[in-house]
Amino acid sequence: MPEETLLPDPDEDLVARARSGDTRAFDALIVKYGERLYGLVYNMTSHKEDTHDLLQEVFAKAYRSLPSFRGRSSFYTWIYQIAVNTTLNFLKKRKRRSGVSLNELDSSVHHDPALVDSSHLANPEKQSRLRELQKRLNEAMLGLSEAHRTVVTLFDIQGIPHAEIARILRTSEGTVRSRLHYAHLQLQAKLQDCWE
Amino acid sequence: MKPTVEQLETLLALKRHERPEEGYFDDFLREFHQRRREEELMKSGFVGRWRQLCQWFSDQGAARWAYGAGLAYAAVMISFLLTPDASQGDSSPALTPVGHEVKAAELEAVEQLEALDLRSSSQGRTGEQEF
C-alpha cells in the first residue's frame, strides 16, 4: 500500500530535532504518544508489566530507527506501526498468560464521567453491574484472535478512523472493516448471556 | 439478549480511560534513558553485536527462515570450496611408510661426554669467566 502524507506532519520539527541528536525532542514525542500507545499495548496484551516492557521496546526501536525514518508516513502512523508489530510479535511468541490485569476493573474507569455521574453513584447496583460487564468484556476481548483484537483496540477503544488503521496495519480499508465486523459479532455473542 | 453494536461500542469506549497512574511517564523516561545508555555500552562488545544480530533475526518474522536458509547454504558452499578435493590426492606422490630405525646413541659418544670435566671448580665462580 502506498504511503503518503497529504498534510504536513505535525511532528516534523520534533522528529528533525530528535534525528539530529536532541534527546529532549524525542522525550517530547514519548510524552505525546506514550499514553495512547500504552492504551493500545495494554488492551492487546492484557498485562501491565508486559505493556511497560513493550512500550520501552517500542520507543527504543523508534529511537534506533529514527535515522532511517524518511517521512513517507506521519510519525504518528510510523510509531503505531512499530507498536502494533512489536506487540503482535510478542503475542505470537508468548501465548501463555491470559487476563491478568484486565480481569480487574481499572481504577481509571471509576473516574469516567459516564460512571461517576449522580445517577450511577446513587445506584450501586448499576455500578456493580457495569463492573461485571467490563470484566466480561475483557474476557471476551481475550477470546478474540490477535488480528481482531487489534482492530477493535484501534477503532473502538482508541477511536482511530478506518483509513488510518489500514495505513497502520498496511492493509486495505475493506479488510479493516471486515475484521471489525466479525470481531463485533464475536463480542456480541460472548456478551449475550450477561446482557439484559 | 445480544448487545447492539452501538451498546458494544459504548462499552468499549469506556476502556479509553484506562491509562497508567500519575507520574508513570517520568519514571518511564528515566528508565528509557538508562536502557539506552546500557545499550550503547553493550553495542561496542562482541556480545552486543551478537545480540543485535539475534534481535535482528527475531524481528524479521517469517523472512528469518529465508535468511537462515540462505546463510546455511552459504556456509555449506564455503566449506565445500575450502575443503581440498579428494580426487586431486591421486595425482600427488603416494605416501610410503618411513622405514627408519631409531638407534640408541653410540657408546663412544657417551664416553667422550663423560670424559669432559664440567665441574664448577674449573670454571671459577658462577657467571664469571677467567681469561
Short mmCIF file of C-alpha atoms in Angstrom, two decimals:
data_model
loop_
_atom_site.label_atom_id
_atom_site.label_comp_id
_atom_site.label_asym_id
_atom_site.label_seq_id
_atom_site.Cartn_x
_atom_site.Cartn_y
_atom_site.Cartn_z
CA MET A 1 0.00 0.00 0.00
CA PRO A 2 1.46 3.38 -0.95
CA GLU A 3 2.27 5.54 1.99
CA GLU A 4 1.58 9.18 1.54
CA THR A 5 1.14 12.22 3.65
CA LEU A 6 -1.38 14.70 2.41
CA LEU A 7 -0.96 17.08 5.32
CA PRO A 8 2.36 18.20 6.80
CA ASP A 9 3.40 16.03 9.71
CA PRO A 10 2.74 17.98 12.93
CA ASP A 11 5.73 16.24 14.48
CA GLU A 12 8.14 17.17 11.69
CA ASP A 13 10.09 19.62 13.82
CA LEU A 14 10.38 17.31 16.84
CA VAL A 15 11.39 14.41 14.61
CA ALA A 16 14.04 16.50 12.83
CA ARG A 17 15.48 17.63 16.17
CA ALA A 18 15.41 14.10 17.56
CA ARG A 19 17.19 12.85 14.45
CA SER A 20 19.93 15.38 14.97
CA GLY A 21 20.51 14.03 18.48
CA ASP A 22 18.23 16.21 20.59
CA THR A 23 17.07 13.72 23.24
CA ARG A 24 14.61 16.24 24.69
CA ALA A 25 12.78 16.33 21.39
CA PHE A 26 12.46 12.55 21.49
CA ASP A 27 11.28 12.77 25.10
CA ALA A 28 8.58 15.14 23.92
CA LEU A 29 7.47 12.55 21.35
CA ILE A 30 7.38 9.88 24.06
CA VAL A 31 5.23 12.09 26.27
CA LYS A 32 2.97 12.98 23.34
CA TYR A 33 2.28 9.43 22.18
CA GLY A 34 3.14 7.38 25.26
CA GLU A 35 -0.30 7.41 26.79
CA ARG A 36 -2.13 6.37 23.64
CA LEU A 37 0.40 3.68 22.86
CA TYR A 38 0.14 2.47 26.43
CA GLY A 39 -3.61 2.01 25.89
CA LEU A 40 -3.01 0.20 22.63
CA VAL A 41 -0.43 -2.22 24.00
CA TYR A 42 -2.28 -2.74 27.26
CA ASN A 43 -5.53 -3.64 25.55
CA MET A 44 -3.70 -6.06 23.28
CA THR A 45 -1.58 -7.78 25.92
CA SER A 46 -3.85 -7.55 28.97
CA HIS A 47 -0.81 -7.27 31.17
CA LYS A 48 0.65 -4.17 32.79
CA GLU A 49 4.26 -5.35 33.20
CA ASP A 50 4.34 -6.62 29.64
CA THR A 51 2.87 -3.33 28.48
CA HIS A 52 5.63 -1.41 30.22
CA ASP A 53 8.40 -3.56 28.74
CA LEU A 54 6.86 -3.48 25.28
CA LEU A 55 6.45 0.27 25.39
CA GLN A 56 10.13 0.62 26.31
CA GLU A 57 10.98 -1.63 23.39
CA VAL A 58 8.74 0.31 21.01
CA PHE A 59 10.38 3.64 21.81
CA ALA A 60 13.85 2.11 21.78
CA LYS A 61 13.20 0.71 18.31
CA ALA A 62 11.83 4.03 17.15
CA TYR A 63 14.87 5.84 18.53
CA ARG A 64 17.26 3.45 16.79
CA SER A 65 15.31 3.58 13.53
CA LEU A 66 14.87 7.33 13.52
CA PRO A 67 17.78 7.89 11.08
CA SER A 68 16.01 5.65 8.57
CA PHE A 69 12.62 7.36 9.01
CA ARG A 70 12.05 9.10 5.69
CA GLY A 71 8.73 10.75 6.48
CA ARG A 72 6.77 8.78 3.87
CA SER A 73 4.12 8.43 6.56
CA SER A 74 3.48 10.62 9.57
CA PHE A 75 5.47 9.91 12.70
CA TYR A 76 2.16 9.02 14.36
CA THR A 77 1.44 6.25 11.81
CA TRP A 78 5.03 5.07 11.92
CA ILE A 79 5.21 4.74 15.72
CA TYR A 80 1.84 2.99 15.73
CA GLN A 81 3.15 0.53 13.14
CA ILE A 82 6.14 -0.20 15.35
CA ALA A 83 3.90 -0.63 18.41
CA VAL A 84 1.44 -2.95 16.65
CA ASN A 85 4.17 -5.09 15.07
CA THR A 86 6.19 -5.34 18.29
CA THR A 87 3.10 -6.30 20.28
CA LEU A 88 1.90 -8.86 17.71
CA ASN A 89 5.36 -10.46 17.62
CA PHE A 90 5.34 -10.60 21.40
CA LEU A 91 1.88 -12.19 21.48
CA LYS A 92 2.92 -14.79 18.93
CA LYS A 93 5.97 -15.71 20.99
CA ARG A 94 4.14 -15.94 24.25
CA LYS A 95 0.64 -17.26 24.11
CA ARG A 96 0.66 -18.10 27.74
CA ARG A 97 -0.71 -15.53 30.11
CA SER A 98 -4.34 -14.55 29.96
CA GLY A 99 -6.30 -11.78 31.56
CA VAL A 100 -4.09 -10.98 34.48
CA SER A 101 -4.83 -7.31 34.66
CA LEU A 102 -7.87 -7.00 32.51
CA ASN A 103 -9.85 -9.18 34.86
CA GLU A 104 -9.69 -6.34 37.32
CA LEU A 105 -11.55 -3.17 36.59
CA ASP A 106 -9.02 -0.38 36.27
CA SER A 107 -9.21 2.36 38.82
CA SER A 108 -9.26 4.93 35.99
CA VAL A 109 -12.61 3.61 34.83
CA HIS A 110 -14.12 4.74 38.12
CA HIS A 111 -13.29 8.30 37.14
CA ASP A 112 -15.01 8.06 33.82
CA PRO A 113 -17.71 10.75 33.53
CA ALA A 114 -20.17 8.11 32.39
CA LEU A 115 -19.62 6.18 35.57
CA VAL A 116 -19.37 8.86 38.20
CA ASP A 117 -22.48 10.85 37.49
CA SER A 118 -25.03 11.14 40.27
CA SER A 119 -27.42 8.56 38.89
CA HIS A 120 -24.68 5.96 38.82
CA LEU A 121 -23.36 6.86 42.25
CA ALA A 122 -26.86 6.67 43.65
CA ASN A 123 -27.22 3.25 42.15
CA PRO A 124 -24.57 0.89 43.46
CA GLU A 125 -26.34 -2.00 41.82
CA LYS A 126 -25.84 -0.37 38.43
CA GLN A 127 -22.18 0.31 39.25
CA SER A 128 -21.65 -3.29 40.18
CA ARG A 129 -23.33 -4.45 37.02
CA LEU A 130 -21.17 -2.17 34.90
CA ARG A 131 -18.08 -3.63 36.52
CA GLU A 132 -19.31 -7.10 35.79
CA LEU A 133 -19.91 -6.12 32.18
CA GLN A 134 -16.40 -4.69 31.90
CA LYS A 135 -14.98 -7.89 33.29
CA ARG A 136 -16.94 -9.95 30.79
CA LEU A 137 -15.89 -7.63 28.00
CA ASN A 138 -12.23 -8.07 28.96
CA GLU A 139 -12.62 -11.82 28.90
CA ALA A 140 -14.41 -11.62 25.55
CA MET A 141 -11.60 -9.43 24.16
CA LEU A 142 -9.06 -12.04 25.20
CA GLY A 143 -11.04 -14.63 23.29
CA LEU A 144 -10.61 -12.73 20.01
CA SER A 145 -7.83 -13.51 17.59
CA GLU A 146 -4.89 -11.11 17.65
CA ALA A 147 -5.91 -9.56 14.33
CA HIS A 148 -9.45 -8.96 15.53
CA ARG A 149 -8.36 -7.64 18.92
CA THR A 150 -6.01 -5.23 17.17
CA VAL A 151 -8.72 -3.63 15.05
CA VAL A 152 -11.16 -3.46 17.97
CA THR A 153 -8.49 -1.78 20.08
CA LEU A 154 -7.55 0.68 17.36
CA PHE A 155 -11.09 1.54 16.27
CA ASP A 156 -13.41 1.14 19.25
CA ILE A 157 -11.04 1.91 22.08
CA GLN A 158 -8.56 4.30 20.50
CA GLY A 159 -11.04 5.91 18.13
CA ILE A 160 -8.75 5.78 15.09
CA PRO A 161 -10.53 6.04 11.71
CA HIS A 162 -10.64 3.03 9.35
CA ALA A 163 -8.33 4.63 6.78
CA GLU A 164 -5.65 5.35 9.39
CA ILE A 165 -5.93 1.80 10.79
CA ALA A 166 -5.47 0.49 7.25
CA ARG A 167 -2.25 2.53 6.95
CA ILE A 168 -1.00 1.33 10.35
CA LEU A 169 -1.71 -2.32 9.55
CA ARG A 170 -0.60 -1.90 5.91
CA THR A 171 -3.81 -3.45 4.69
CA SER A 172 -6.92 -2.29 2.87
CA GLU A 173 -9.73 -0.38 4.46
CA GLY A 174 -12.10 -3.18 3.41
CA THR A 175 -10.06 -5.69 5.39
CA VAL A 176 -10.19 -3.44 8.43
CA ARG A 177 -13.99 -3.10 8.17
CA SER A 178 -14.41 -6.82 7.64
CA ARG A 179 -12.26 -7.71 10.65
CA LEU A 180 -14.12 -5.21 12.76
CA HIS A 181 -17.48 -6.62 11.70
CA TYR A 182 -16.52 -10.19 12.62
CA ALA A 183 -14.92 -9.04 15.86
CA HIS A 184 -18.13 -7.25 16.84
CA LEU A 185 -20.19 -10.34 16.05
CA GLN A 186 -17.96 -12.43 18.27
CA LEU A 187 -18.07 -9.92 21.12
CA GLN A 188 -21.87 -9.67 20.86
CA ALA A 189 -22.16 -13.44 21.03
CA LYS A 190 -19.82 -13.66 24.02
CA LEU A 191 -21.71 -10.98 25.92
CA GLN A 192 -25.24 -12.10 25.15
CA ASP A 193 -25.77 -14.17 28.31
CA CYS A 194 -24.93 -11.25 30.57
CA TRP A 195 -26.85 -8.59 28.67
CA GLU A 196 -30.39 -7.75 29.74
CA MET B 1 -30.16 -10.96 24.53
CA LYS B 2 -27.26 -9.68 22.44
CA PRO B 3 -25.99 -6.12 22.90
CA THR B 4 -26.35 -3.93 19.82
CA VAL B 5 -23.22 -2.73 18.04
CA GLU B 6 -23.84 0.75 19.48
CA GLN B 7 -24.05 -0.64 23.01
CA LEU B 8 -20.92 -2.65 22.44
CA GLU B 9 -19.09 0.39 21.11
CA THR B 10 -20.16 2.42 24.14
CA LEU B 11 -18.86 -0.25 26.47
CA LEU B 12 -15.58 -0.48 24.57
CA ALA B 13 -15.21 3.30 24.55
CA LEU B 14 -15.06 3.22 28.36
CA LYS B 15 -11.73 1.47 28.02
CA ARG B 16 -10.27 4.66 26.52
CA HIS B 17 -9.93 5.89 30.06
CA GLU B 18 -7.57 3.10 31.05
CA ARG B 19 -4.25 4.82 31.45
CA PRO B 20 -1.19 4.49 33.65
CA GLU B 21 -1.03 6.14 37.03
CA GLU B 22 0.13 9.72 37.55
CA GLY B 23 3.89 10.20 37.13
CA TYR B 24 4.30 6.98 35.19
CA PHE B 25 5.99 8.66 32.25
CA ASP B 26 8.56 10.44 34.43
CA ASP B 27 9.83 7.05 35.59
CA PHE B 28 9.38 5.70 32.09
CA LEU B 29 11.68 8.37 30.62
CA ARG B 30 14.33 7.77 33.28
CA GLU B 31 14.29 4.04 32.54
CA PHE B 32 14.31 4.69 28.80
CA HIS B 33 17.49 6.77 29.00
CA GLN B 34 19.11 4.29 31.39
CA ARG B 35 18.40 1.42 28.99
CA ARG B 36 19.69 3.48 26.05
CA ARG B 37 22.99 4.17 27.82
CA GLU B 38 23.40 0.49 28.68
CA GLU B 39 22.60 -0.43 25.11
CA GLU B 40 25.24 1.91 23.75
CA LEU B 41 27.82 0.37 26.09
CA MET B 42 26.82 -3.11 25.01
CA LYS B 43 26.98 -2.23 21.33
CA SER B 44 30.75 -1.91 21.43
CA GLY B 45 31.40 -5.51 22.57
CA PHE B 46 31.12 -8.84 20.78
CA VAL B 47 28.19 -9.90 22.97
CA GLY B 48 26.40 -6.75 21.98
CA ARG B 49 26.89 -7.40 18.28
CA TRP B 50 25.74 -11.00 18.67
CA ARG B 51 22.59 -9.85 20.50
CA GLN B 52 21.95 -7.26 17.80
CA LEU B 53 22.15 -10.00 15.19
CA CYS B 54 19.80 -12.25 17.18
CA GLN B 55 17.39 -9.36 17.69
CA TRP B 56 17.51 -8.53 14.01
CA PHE B 57 16.69 -12.14 13.15
CA SER B 58 13.81 -12.30 15.59
CA ASP B 59 12.41 -9.07 14.16
CA GLN B 60 12.33 -10.45 10.64
CA GLY B 61 9.22 -12.58 11.22
CA ALA B 62 8.72 -15.29 8.61
CA ALA B 63 11.54 -13.87 6.46
CA ARG B 64 14.08 -15.06 9.04
CA TRP B 65 13.68 -18.62 7.75
CA ALA B 66 14.63 -17.48 4.27
CA TYR B 67 17.64 -15.58 5.64
CA GLY B 68 18.59 -18.59 7.78
CA ALA B 69 18.35 -20.94 4.81
CA GLY B 70 20.47 -18.54 2.74
CA LEU B 71 23.13 -18.36 5.43
CA ALA B 72 23.16 -22.13 5.84
CA TYR B 73 23.54 -22.54 2.08
CA ALA B 74 26.38 -20.02 2.03
CA ALA B 75 28.11 -21.84 4.91
CA VAL B 76 27.85 -25.20 3.10
CA MET B 77 29.19 -23.70 -0.13
CA ILE B 78 32.12 -22.02 1.63
CA SER B 79 33.07 -25.23 3.43
CA PHE B 80 32.76 -27.14 0.14
CA LEU B 81 35.05 -24.69 -1.64
CA LEU B 82 37.61 -24.63 1.14
CA THR B 83 37.82 -28.41 1.53
CA PRO B 84 40.60 -29.93 -0.63
CA ASP B 85 39.30 -32.05 -3.49
CA ALA B 86 39.80 -35.74 -2.70
CA SER B 87 40.28 -36.63 -6.40
CA GLN B 88 43.40 -34.44 -6.54
CA GLY B 89 45.03 -36.67 -3.95
CA ASP B 90 45.65 -39.37 -6.59
CA SER B 91 47.96 -37.12 -8.61
CA SER B 92 50.25 -36.42 -5.66
CA PRO B 93 53.11 -38.87 -4.99
CA ALA B 94 51.98 -41.81 -2.95
CA LEU B 95 53.00 -41.74 0.64
CA THR B 96 55.37 -44.50 1.64
CA PRO B 97 55.91 -45.59 5.22
CA VAL B 98 59.17 -44.43 6.73
CA GLY B 99 61.35 -47.41 7.37
CA HIS B 100 63.82 -45.58 9.51
CA GLU B 101 65.04 -47.34 12.57
CA VAL B 102 65.89 -45.26 15.60
CA LYS B 103 69.15 -46.42 17.10
CA ALA B 104 70.50 -45.85 20.58
CA ALA B 105 73.30 -43.30 20.92
CA GLU B 106 76.69 -44.74 20.20
CA LEU B 107 78.65 -45.72 23.27
CA GLU B 108 81.72 -43.90 22.03
CA ALA B 109 79.98 -40.50 22.02
CA VAL B 110 78.66 -41.03 25.56
CA GLU B 111 82.13 -41.88 26.78
CA GLN B 112 83.55 -38.73 25.22
CA LEU B 113 80.91 -36.68 27.02
CA GLU B 114 81.70 -38.23 30.36
CA ALA B 115 85.40 -37.56 29.83
CA LEU B 116 84.77 -33.82 29.80
CA ASP B 117 85.42 -32.09 33.13
CA LEU B 118 82.27 -30.00 33.63
CA ARG B 119 82.76 -29.38 37.35
CA SER B 120 82.27 -25.83 38.56
CA SER B 121 85.75 -25.66 40.14
CA SER B 122 87.36 -25.48 36.71
CA GLN B 123 85.01 -22.66 35.65
CA GLY B 124 85.57 -20.24 38.53
CA ARG B 125 82.56 -18.64 40.25
CA THR B 126 79.15 -18.86 38.70
CA GLY B 127 78.74 -16.33 35.97
CA GLU B 128 82.40 -15.38 35.86
CA GLN B 129 84.83 -16.11 33.11
CA GLU B 130 88.58 -16.39 33.64
CA PHE B 131 90.96 -15.32 30.92
#
